[in-house]
Coordinates of C-alpha atoms in Angstrom, one line a residue:
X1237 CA 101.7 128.7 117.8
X1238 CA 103.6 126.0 119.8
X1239 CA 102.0 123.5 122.4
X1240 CA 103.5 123.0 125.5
X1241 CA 102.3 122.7 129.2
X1242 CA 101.7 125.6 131.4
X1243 CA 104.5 127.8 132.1
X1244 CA 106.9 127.5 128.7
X1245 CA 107.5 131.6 128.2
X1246 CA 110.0 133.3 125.8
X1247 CA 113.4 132.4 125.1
X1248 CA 114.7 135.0 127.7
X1249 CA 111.8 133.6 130.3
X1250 CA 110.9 129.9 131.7
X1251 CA 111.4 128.5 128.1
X1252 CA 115.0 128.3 129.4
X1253 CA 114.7 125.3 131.4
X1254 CA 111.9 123.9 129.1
X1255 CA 114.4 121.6 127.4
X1256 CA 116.3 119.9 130.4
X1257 CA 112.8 120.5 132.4
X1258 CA 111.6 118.0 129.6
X1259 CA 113.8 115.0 130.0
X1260 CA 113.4 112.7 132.5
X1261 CA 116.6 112.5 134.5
X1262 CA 115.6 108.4 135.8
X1263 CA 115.3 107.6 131.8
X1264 CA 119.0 109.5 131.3
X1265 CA 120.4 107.3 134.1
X1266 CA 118.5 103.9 132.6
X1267 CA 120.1 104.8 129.6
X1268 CA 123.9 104.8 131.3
X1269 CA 124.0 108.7 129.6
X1270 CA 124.8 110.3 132.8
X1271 CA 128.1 108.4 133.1
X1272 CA 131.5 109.3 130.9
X1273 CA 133.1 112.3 130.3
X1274 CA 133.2 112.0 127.0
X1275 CA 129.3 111.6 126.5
X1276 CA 126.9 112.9 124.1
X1277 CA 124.7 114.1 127.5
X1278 CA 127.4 116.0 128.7
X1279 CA 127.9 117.9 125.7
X1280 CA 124.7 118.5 125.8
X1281 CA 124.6 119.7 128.7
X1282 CA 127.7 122.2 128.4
X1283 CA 126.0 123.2 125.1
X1284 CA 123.0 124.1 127.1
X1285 CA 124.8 125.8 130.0
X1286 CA 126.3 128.2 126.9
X1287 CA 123.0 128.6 125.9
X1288 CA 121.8 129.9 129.2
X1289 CA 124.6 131.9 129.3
X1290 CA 124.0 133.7 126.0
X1291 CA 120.2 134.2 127.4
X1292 CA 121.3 135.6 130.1
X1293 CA 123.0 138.4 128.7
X1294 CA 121.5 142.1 128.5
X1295 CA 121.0 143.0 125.5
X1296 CA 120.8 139.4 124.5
X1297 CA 123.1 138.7 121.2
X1298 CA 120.2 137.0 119.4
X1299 CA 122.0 136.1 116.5
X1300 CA 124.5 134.1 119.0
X1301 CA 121.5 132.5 120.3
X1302 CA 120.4 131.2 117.0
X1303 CA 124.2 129.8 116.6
X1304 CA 124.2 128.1 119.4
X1305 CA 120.3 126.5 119.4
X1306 CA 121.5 125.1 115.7
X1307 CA 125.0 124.0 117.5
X1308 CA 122.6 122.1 120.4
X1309 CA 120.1 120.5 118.0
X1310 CA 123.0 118.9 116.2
X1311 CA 124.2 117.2 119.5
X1312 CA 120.5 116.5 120.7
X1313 CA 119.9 114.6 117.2
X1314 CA 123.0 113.0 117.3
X1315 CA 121.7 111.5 120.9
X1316 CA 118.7 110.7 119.7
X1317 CA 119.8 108.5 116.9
X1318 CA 122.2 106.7 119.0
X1319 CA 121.8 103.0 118.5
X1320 CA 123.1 102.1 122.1
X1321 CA 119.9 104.5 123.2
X1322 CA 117.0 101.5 123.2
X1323 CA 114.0 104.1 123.9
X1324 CA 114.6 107.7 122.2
X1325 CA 110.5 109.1 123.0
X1326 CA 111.6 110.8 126.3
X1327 CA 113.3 112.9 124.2
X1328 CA 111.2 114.1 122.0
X1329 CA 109.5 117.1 124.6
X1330 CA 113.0 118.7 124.6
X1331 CA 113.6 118.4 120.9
X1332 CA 110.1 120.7 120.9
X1333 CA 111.1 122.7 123.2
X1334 CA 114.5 123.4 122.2
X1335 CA 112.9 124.2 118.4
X1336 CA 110.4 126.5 119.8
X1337 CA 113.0 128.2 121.5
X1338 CA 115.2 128.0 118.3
X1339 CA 111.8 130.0 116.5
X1340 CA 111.8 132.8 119.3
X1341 CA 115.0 133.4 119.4
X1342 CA 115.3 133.7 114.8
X1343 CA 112.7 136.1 115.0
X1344 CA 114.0 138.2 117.4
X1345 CA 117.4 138.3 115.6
X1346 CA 115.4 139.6 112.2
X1347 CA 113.4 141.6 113.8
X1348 CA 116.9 143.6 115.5
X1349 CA 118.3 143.1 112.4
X1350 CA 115.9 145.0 110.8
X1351 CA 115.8 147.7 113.3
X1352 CA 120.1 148.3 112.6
X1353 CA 119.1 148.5 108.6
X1354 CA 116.6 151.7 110.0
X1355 CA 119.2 153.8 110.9
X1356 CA 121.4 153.2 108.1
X1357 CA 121.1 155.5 104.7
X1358 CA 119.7 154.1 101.8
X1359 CA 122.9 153.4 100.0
X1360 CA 124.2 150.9 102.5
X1361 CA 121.1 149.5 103.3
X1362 CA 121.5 145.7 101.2
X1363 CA 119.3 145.0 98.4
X1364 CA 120.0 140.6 98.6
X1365 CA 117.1 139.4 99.1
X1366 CA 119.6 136.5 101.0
X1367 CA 119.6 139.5 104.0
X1368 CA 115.9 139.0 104.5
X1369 CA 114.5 136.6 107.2
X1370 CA 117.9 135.7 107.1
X1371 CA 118.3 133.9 111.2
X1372 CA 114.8 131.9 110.1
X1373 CA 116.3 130.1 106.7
X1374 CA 119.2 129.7 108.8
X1375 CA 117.1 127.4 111.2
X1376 CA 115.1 126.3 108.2
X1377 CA 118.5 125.1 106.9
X1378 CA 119.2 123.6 109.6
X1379 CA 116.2 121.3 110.3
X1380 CA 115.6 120.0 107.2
X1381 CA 119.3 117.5 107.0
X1382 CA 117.8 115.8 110.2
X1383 CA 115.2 114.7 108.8
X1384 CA 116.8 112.2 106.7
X1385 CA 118.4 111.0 109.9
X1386 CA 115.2 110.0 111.8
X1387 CA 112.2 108.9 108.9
X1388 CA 113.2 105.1 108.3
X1389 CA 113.3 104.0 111.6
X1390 CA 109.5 104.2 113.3
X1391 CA 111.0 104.4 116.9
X1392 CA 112.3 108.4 116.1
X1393 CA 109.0 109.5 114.3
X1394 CA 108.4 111.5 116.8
X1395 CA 111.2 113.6 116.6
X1396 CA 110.4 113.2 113.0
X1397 CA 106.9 114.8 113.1
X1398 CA 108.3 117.9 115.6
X1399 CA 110.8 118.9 112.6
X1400 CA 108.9 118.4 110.0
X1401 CA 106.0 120.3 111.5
X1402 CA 108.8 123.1 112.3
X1403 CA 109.9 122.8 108.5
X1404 CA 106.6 123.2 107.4
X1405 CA 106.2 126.5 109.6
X1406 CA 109.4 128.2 108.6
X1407 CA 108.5 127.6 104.8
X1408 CA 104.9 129.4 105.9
X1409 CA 106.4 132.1 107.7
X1410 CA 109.1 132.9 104.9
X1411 CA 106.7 132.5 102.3
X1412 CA 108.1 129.8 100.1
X1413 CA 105.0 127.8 99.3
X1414 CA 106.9 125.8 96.6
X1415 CA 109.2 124.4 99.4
X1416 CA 106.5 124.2 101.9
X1417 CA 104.2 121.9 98.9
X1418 CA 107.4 119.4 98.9
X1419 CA 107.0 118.8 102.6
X1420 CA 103.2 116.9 101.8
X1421 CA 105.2 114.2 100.4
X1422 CA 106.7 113.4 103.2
X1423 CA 103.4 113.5 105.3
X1424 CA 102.1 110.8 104.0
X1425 CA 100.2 108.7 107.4
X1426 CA 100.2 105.8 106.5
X1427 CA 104.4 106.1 106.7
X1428 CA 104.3 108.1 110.2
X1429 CA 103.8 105.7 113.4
X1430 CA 101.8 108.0 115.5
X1431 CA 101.6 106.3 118.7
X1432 CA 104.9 107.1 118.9
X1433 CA 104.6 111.0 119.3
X1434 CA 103.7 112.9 122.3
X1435 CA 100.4 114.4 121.9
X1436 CA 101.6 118.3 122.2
X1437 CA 104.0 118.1 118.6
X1438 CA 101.3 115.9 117.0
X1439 CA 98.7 118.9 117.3
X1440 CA 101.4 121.6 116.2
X1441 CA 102.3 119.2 113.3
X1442 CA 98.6 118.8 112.6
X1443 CA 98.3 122.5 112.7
X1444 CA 100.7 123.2 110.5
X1445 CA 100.1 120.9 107.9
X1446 CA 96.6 122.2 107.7
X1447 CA 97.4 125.8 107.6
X1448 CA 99.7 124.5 104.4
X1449 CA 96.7 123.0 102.9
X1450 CA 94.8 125.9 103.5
X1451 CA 97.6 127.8 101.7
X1452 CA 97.2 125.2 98.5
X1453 CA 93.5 125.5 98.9
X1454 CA 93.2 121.8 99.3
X1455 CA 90.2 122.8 102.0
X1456 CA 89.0 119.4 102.8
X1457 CA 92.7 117.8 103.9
X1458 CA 93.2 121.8 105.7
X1459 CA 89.7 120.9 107.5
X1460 CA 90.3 117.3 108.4
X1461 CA 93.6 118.0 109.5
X1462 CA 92.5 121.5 111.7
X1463 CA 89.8 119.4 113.2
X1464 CA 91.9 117.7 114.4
X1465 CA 94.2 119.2 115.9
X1466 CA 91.4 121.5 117.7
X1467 CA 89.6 118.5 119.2
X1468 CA 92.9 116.8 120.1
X1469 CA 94.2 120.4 122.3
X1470 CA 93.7 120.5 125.8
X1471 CA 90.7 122.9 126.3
X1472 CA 92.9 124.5 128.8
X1473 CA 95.1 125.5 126.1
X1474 CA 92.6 128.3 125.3
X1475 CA 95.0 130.6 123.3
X1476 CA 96.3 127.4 120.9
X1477 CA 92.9 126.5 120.2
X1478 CA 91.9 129.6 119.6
X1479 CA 95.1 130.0 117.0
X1480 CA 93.5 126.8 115.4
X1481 CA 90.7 128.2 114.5
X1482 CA 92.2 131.4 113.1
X1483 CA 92.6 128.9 110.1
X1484 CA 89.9 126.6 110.4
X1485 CA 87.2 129.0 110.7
X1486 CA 88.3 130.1 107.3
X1487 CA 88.7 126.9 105.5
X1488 CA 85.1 126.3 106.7
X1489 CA 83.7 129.6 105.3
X1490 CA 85.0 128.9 102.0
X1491 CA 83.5 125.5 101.6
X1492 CA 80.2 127.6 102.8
X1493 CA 79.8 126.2 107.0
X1494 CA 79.4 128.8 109.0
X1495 CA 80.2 128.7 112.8
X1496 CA 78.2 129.4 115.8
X1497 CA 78.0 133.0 117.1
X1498 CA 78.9 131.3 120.5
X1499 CA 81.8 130.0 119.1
X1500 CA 83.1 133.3 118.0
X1501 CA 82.7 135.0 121.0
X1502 CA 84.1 132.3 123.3
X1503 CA 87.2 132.4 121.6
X1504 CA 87.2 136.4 120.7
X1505 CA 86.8 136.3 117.2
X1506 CA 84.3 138.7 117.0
X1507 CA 86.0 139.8 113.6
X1508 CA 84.2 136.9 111.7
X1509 CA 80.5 138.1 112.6
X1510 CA 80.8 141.0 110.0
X1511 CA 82.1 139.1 107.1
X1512 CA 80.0 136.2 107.9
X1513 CA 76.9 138.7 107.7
X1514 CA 78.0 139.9 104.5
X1515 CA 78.1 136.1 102.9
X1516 CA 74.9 135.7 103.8
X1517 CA 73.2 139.2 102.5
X1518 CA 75.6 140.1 100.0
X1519 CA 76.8 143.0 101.0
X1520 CA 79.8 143.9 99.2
X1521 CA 80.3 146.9 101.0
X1522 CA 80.1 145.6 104.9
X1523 CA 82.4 142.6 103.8
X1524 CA 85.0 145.5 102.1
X1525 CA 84.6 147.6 105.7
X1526 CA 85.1 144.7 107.9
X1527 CA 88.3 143.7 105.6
X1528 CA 89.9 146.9 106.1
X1529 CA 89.0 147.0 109.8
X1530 CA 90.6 143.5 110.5
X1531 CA 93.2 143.5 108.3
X1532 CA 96.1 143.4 110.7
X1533 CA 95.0 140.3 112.8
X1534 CA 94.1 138.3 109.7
X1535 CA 97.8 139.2 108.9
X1536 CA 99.0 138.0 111.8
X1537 CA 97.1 134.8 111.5
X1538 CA 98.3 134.2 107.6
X1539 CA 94.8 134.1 106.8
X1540 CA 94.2 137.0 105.1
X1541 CA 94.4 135.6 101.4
X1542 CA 92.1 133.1 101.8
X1543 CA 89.5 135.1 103.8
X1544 CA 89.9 138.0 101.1
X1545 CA 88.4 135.1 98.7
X1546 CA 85.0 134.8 100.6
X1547 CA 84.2 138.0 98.5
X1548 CA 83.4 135.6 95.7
X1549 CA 81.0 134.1 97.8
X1550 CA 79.8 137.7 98.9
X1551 CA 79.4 138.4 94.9
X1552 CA 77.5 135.1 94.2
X1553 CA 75.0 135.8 97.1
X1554 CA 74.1 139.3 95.3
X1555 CA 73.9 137.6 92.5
X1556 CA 71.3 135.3 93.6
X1557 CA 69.7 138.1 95.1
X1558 CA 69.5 140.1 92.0
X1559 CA 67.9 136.9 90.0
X1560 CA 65.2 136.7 92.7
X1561 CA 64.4 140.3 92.3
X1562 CA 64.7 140.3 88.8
X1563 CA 61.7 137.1 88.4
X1564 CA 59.5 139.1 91.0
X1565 CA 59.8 142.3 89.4
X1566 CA 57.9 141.2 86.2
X1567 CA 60.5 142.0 83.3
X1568 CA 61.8 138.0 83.0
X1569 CA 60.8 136.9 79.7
X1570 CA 62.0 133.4 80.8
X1571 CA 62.6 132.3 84.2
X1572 CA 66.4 131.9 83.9
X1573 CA 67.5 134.5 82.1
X1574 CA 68.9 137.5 83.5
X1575 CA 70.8 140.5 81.6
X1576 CA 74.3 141.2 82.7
X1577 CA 73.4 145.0 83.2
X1578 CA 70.9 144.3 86.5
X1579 CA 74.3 142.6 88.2
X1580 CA 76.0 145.5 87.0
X1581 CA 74.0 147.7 88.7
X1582 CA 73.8 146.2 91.9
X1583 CA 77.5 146.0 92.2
X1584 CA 77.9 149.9 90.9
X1585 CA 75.0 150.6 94.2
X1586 CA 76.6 148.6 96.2
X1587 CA 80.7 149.5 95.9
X1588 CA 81.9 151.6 92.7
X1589 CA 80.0 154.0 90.9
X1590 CA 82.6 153.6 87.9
X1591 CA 81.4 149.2 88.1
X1592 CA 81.1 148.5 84.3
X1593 CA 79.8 145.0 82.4
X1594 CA 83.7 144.3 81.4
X1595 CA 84.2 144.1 85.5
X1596 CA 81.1 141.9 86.0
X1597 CA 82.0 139.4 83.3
X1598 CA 86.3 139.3 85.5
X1599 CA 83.9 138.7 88.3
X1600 CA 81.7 135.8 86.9
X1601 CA 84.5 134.3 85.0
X1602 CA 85.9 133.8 88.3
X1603 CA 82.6 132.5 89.8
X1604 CA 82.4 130.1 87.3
X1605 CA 85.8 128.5 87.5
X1606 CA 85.3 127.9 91.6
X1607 CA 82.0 126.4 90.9
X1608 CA 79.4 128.8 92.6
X1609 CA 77.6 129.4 89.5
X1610 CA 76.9 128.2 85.9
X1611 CA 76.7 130.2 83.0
X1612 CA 74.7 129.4 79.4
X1613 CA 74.4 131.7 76.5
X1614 CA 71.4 132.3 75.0
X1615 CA 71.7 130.9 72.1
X1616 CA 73.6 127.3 72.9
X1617 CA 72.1 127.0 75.9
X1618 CA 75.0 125.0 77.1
X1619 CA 77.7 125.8 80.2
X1620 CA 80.2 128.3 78.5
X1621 CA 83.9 128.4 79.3
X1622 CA 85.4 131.2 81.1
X1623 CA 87.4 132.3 78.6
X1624 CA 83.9 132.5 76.5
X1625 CA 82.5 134.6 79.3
X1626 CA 84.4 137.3 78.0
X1627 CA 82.4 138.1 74.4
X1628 CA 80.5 140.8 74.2
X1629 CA 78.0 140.9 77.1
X1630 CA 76.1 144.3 75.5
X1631 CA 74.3 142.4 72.9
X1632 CA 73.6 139.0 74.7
X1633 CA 71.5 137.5 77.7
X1634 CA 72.7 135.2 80.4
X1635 CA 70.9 132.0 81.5
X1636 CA 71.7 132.0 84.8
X1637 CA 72.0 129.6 87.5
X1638 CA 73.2 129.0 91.1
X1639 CA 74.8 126.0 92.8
X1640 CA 73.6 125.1 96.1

């Protein structure tokens, strides 16, 4: 997801002229950086003009694109730290669009590089893992030196919140969480100045950094953060707050809010209403069916590890469920206690005929250590351990108990 104002395409499209498009030509002459032939605006200029150039070719060379964003970044950092340059924050919508561009243009060049290793036999195909993703850690690589360059001074924060946020994405997108957790230090907001980034980076870097904490399951910094960011984008920008809450919907299920039905359908995630129906029935089966049905754009989204763990919620709804059933039904001997065999059996109706007790206790270990219910033996009646869940379930009761 990158925000930018109407019209930015791909990198073979309008994006082209997104970064000159984005600096103000009266702030380059108040500056004295349209005079000299030796200055850092003309070489970023002829820098760009070769990036056109390599654009322009059919089939474009995407690797060469890559080499040459990372060869223009260098110059456009380099200009933006220069001390003779009293205002840098006109620059800071190029430096965005030249890194969204820089994104584009990586993926493309592993996505053809990938397509070459198709039609090569197995034995020359590499095995180093270096080979994968390889155009993104090279643009990963190449961000993260620059931001050493720009994080003392408070003047350049913005263009220190547009490559961090782009650090923080390429970390997401090549899976690396242990990198991607080093980033938080450096997000620290009471060391960021804000006011002095454009509004469009600020809500990419908010975005980011929440899907991260969402990642971490920290879900109350990956809510605060997603909020946001969604109330901060232009409703015009329809698709990007839609992309928002791809991740914030999530987050939200998990700490147990559910969104409006209006919601979902305004922004055409219609895929939620299934597995939101299943949290609130227990249904293990419907929230299993609507996994496998939505799988791919949950994928796409990065979700689809934290929405796969709503199924705990699913099980503790069933659960609950089960104990109401189990006081009406007249066989309670006491109000809270409730053999392991009658959540057995709901779960063997509901999903696998071959369900056992040794599955049900995996299950309510599990429940237990994220907080969505409390288990008590019979005998100690005190809250057991999950390693203690595991004893031997055939010859004991459960007090049982669910947190609201």
């Amino acid at each position: 997801m990158e925000f930018h104002r109407e019209g930015a395409a791909g990198p073979g499209g309008e994006d082209r002229e997104a970064v000159m498009s984005a600096i103000p030509h009266n702030k380059l002459r108040e500056a004295g950086l349209l005079k000299g032939g030796d200055s850092l605006y003309k070489k970023l200029l002829q820098e760009f003009l070769r990036l056109r150039q390599l654009q322009s070719r059919h089939p474009v060379r995407w690797n060469e694109v890559v080499k040459q964003c990372i060869a223009l970044l260098d110059i456009y950092i380099d200009l933006y730290v220069d001390p003779n340059l009293e205002s840098c924050g006109w620059l800071v919508p190029g430096l965005a669009a030249l890194c969204s561009i820089m994104n584009k243009a990586a993926y493309a060049a592993d996505n053809s590089q990938d397509e070459t290793a198709d039609f090569m036999d197995d034995d020359d195909v590499p095995e180093d893992e270096e080979t994968q993703n390889k155009y993104t850690k090279e643009v990963l690589n190449a961000i993260r030196p620059k931001l050493g360059k720009v994080r003392g001074d408070e003047e350049r924060h913005g263009a220190y919140i547009v490559l961090l946020g782009q650090s923080i994405k390429r970390c997401l997108q090549l899976g690396n969480m242990q990198m991607a957790a080093g980033f938080l230090k450096l997000c620290d907001s009471k060391q960021i100045n804000f006011s002095r980034v454009p509004r469009g980076p600020i809500v990419n870097f908010r975005y980011y950094l929440g899907k991260l904490y969402m990642q971490q399951e920290q879900f109350e910094q990956a809510e605060a953060e997603l909020v946001w960011a969604f109330t901060h984008c232009p409703e015009a920008n329809h698709n990007v707050r839609r992309n928002i809450l791809e991740c914030l919907i999530p987050v939200r299920l998990r700490m147990g809010k559910v969104p409006p039905l209006e919601l979902l359908r305004k922004y055409r995630m219609e895929h939620y209403v299934q597995i939101i129906s299943s949290m609130k029935t227990g249904n293990v089966s419907s929230f299993d069916k609507a996994m496998e049905i939505h799988e791919r754009i949950l994928i796409i989204h990065g979700t689809i590890l934290c929405v796969e763990r709503i199924k705990f919620i699913v099980y503790r709804t069933l659960m609950k469920h089960v104990k109401e059933w189990w006081l009406r039904s007249g066989l309670a001997s006491k109000p809270n206690i409730v053999p392991i065999a009658a959540f057995s059996a709901a779960l063997k109706w509901q999903s696998d005929s071959l369900f056992d007790d040794d599955e049900m206790a995996c299950i309510s270990a599990n429940l237990i250590r994220m907080g969505y219910i409390k288990f008590a033996d019979k005998v100690g009646l005190k809250t057991v351990s999950c390693l203690f869940i595991f004893k031997a379930f055939d010859e004991a009761n459960i007090l049982f108990s669910i947190t609201d």
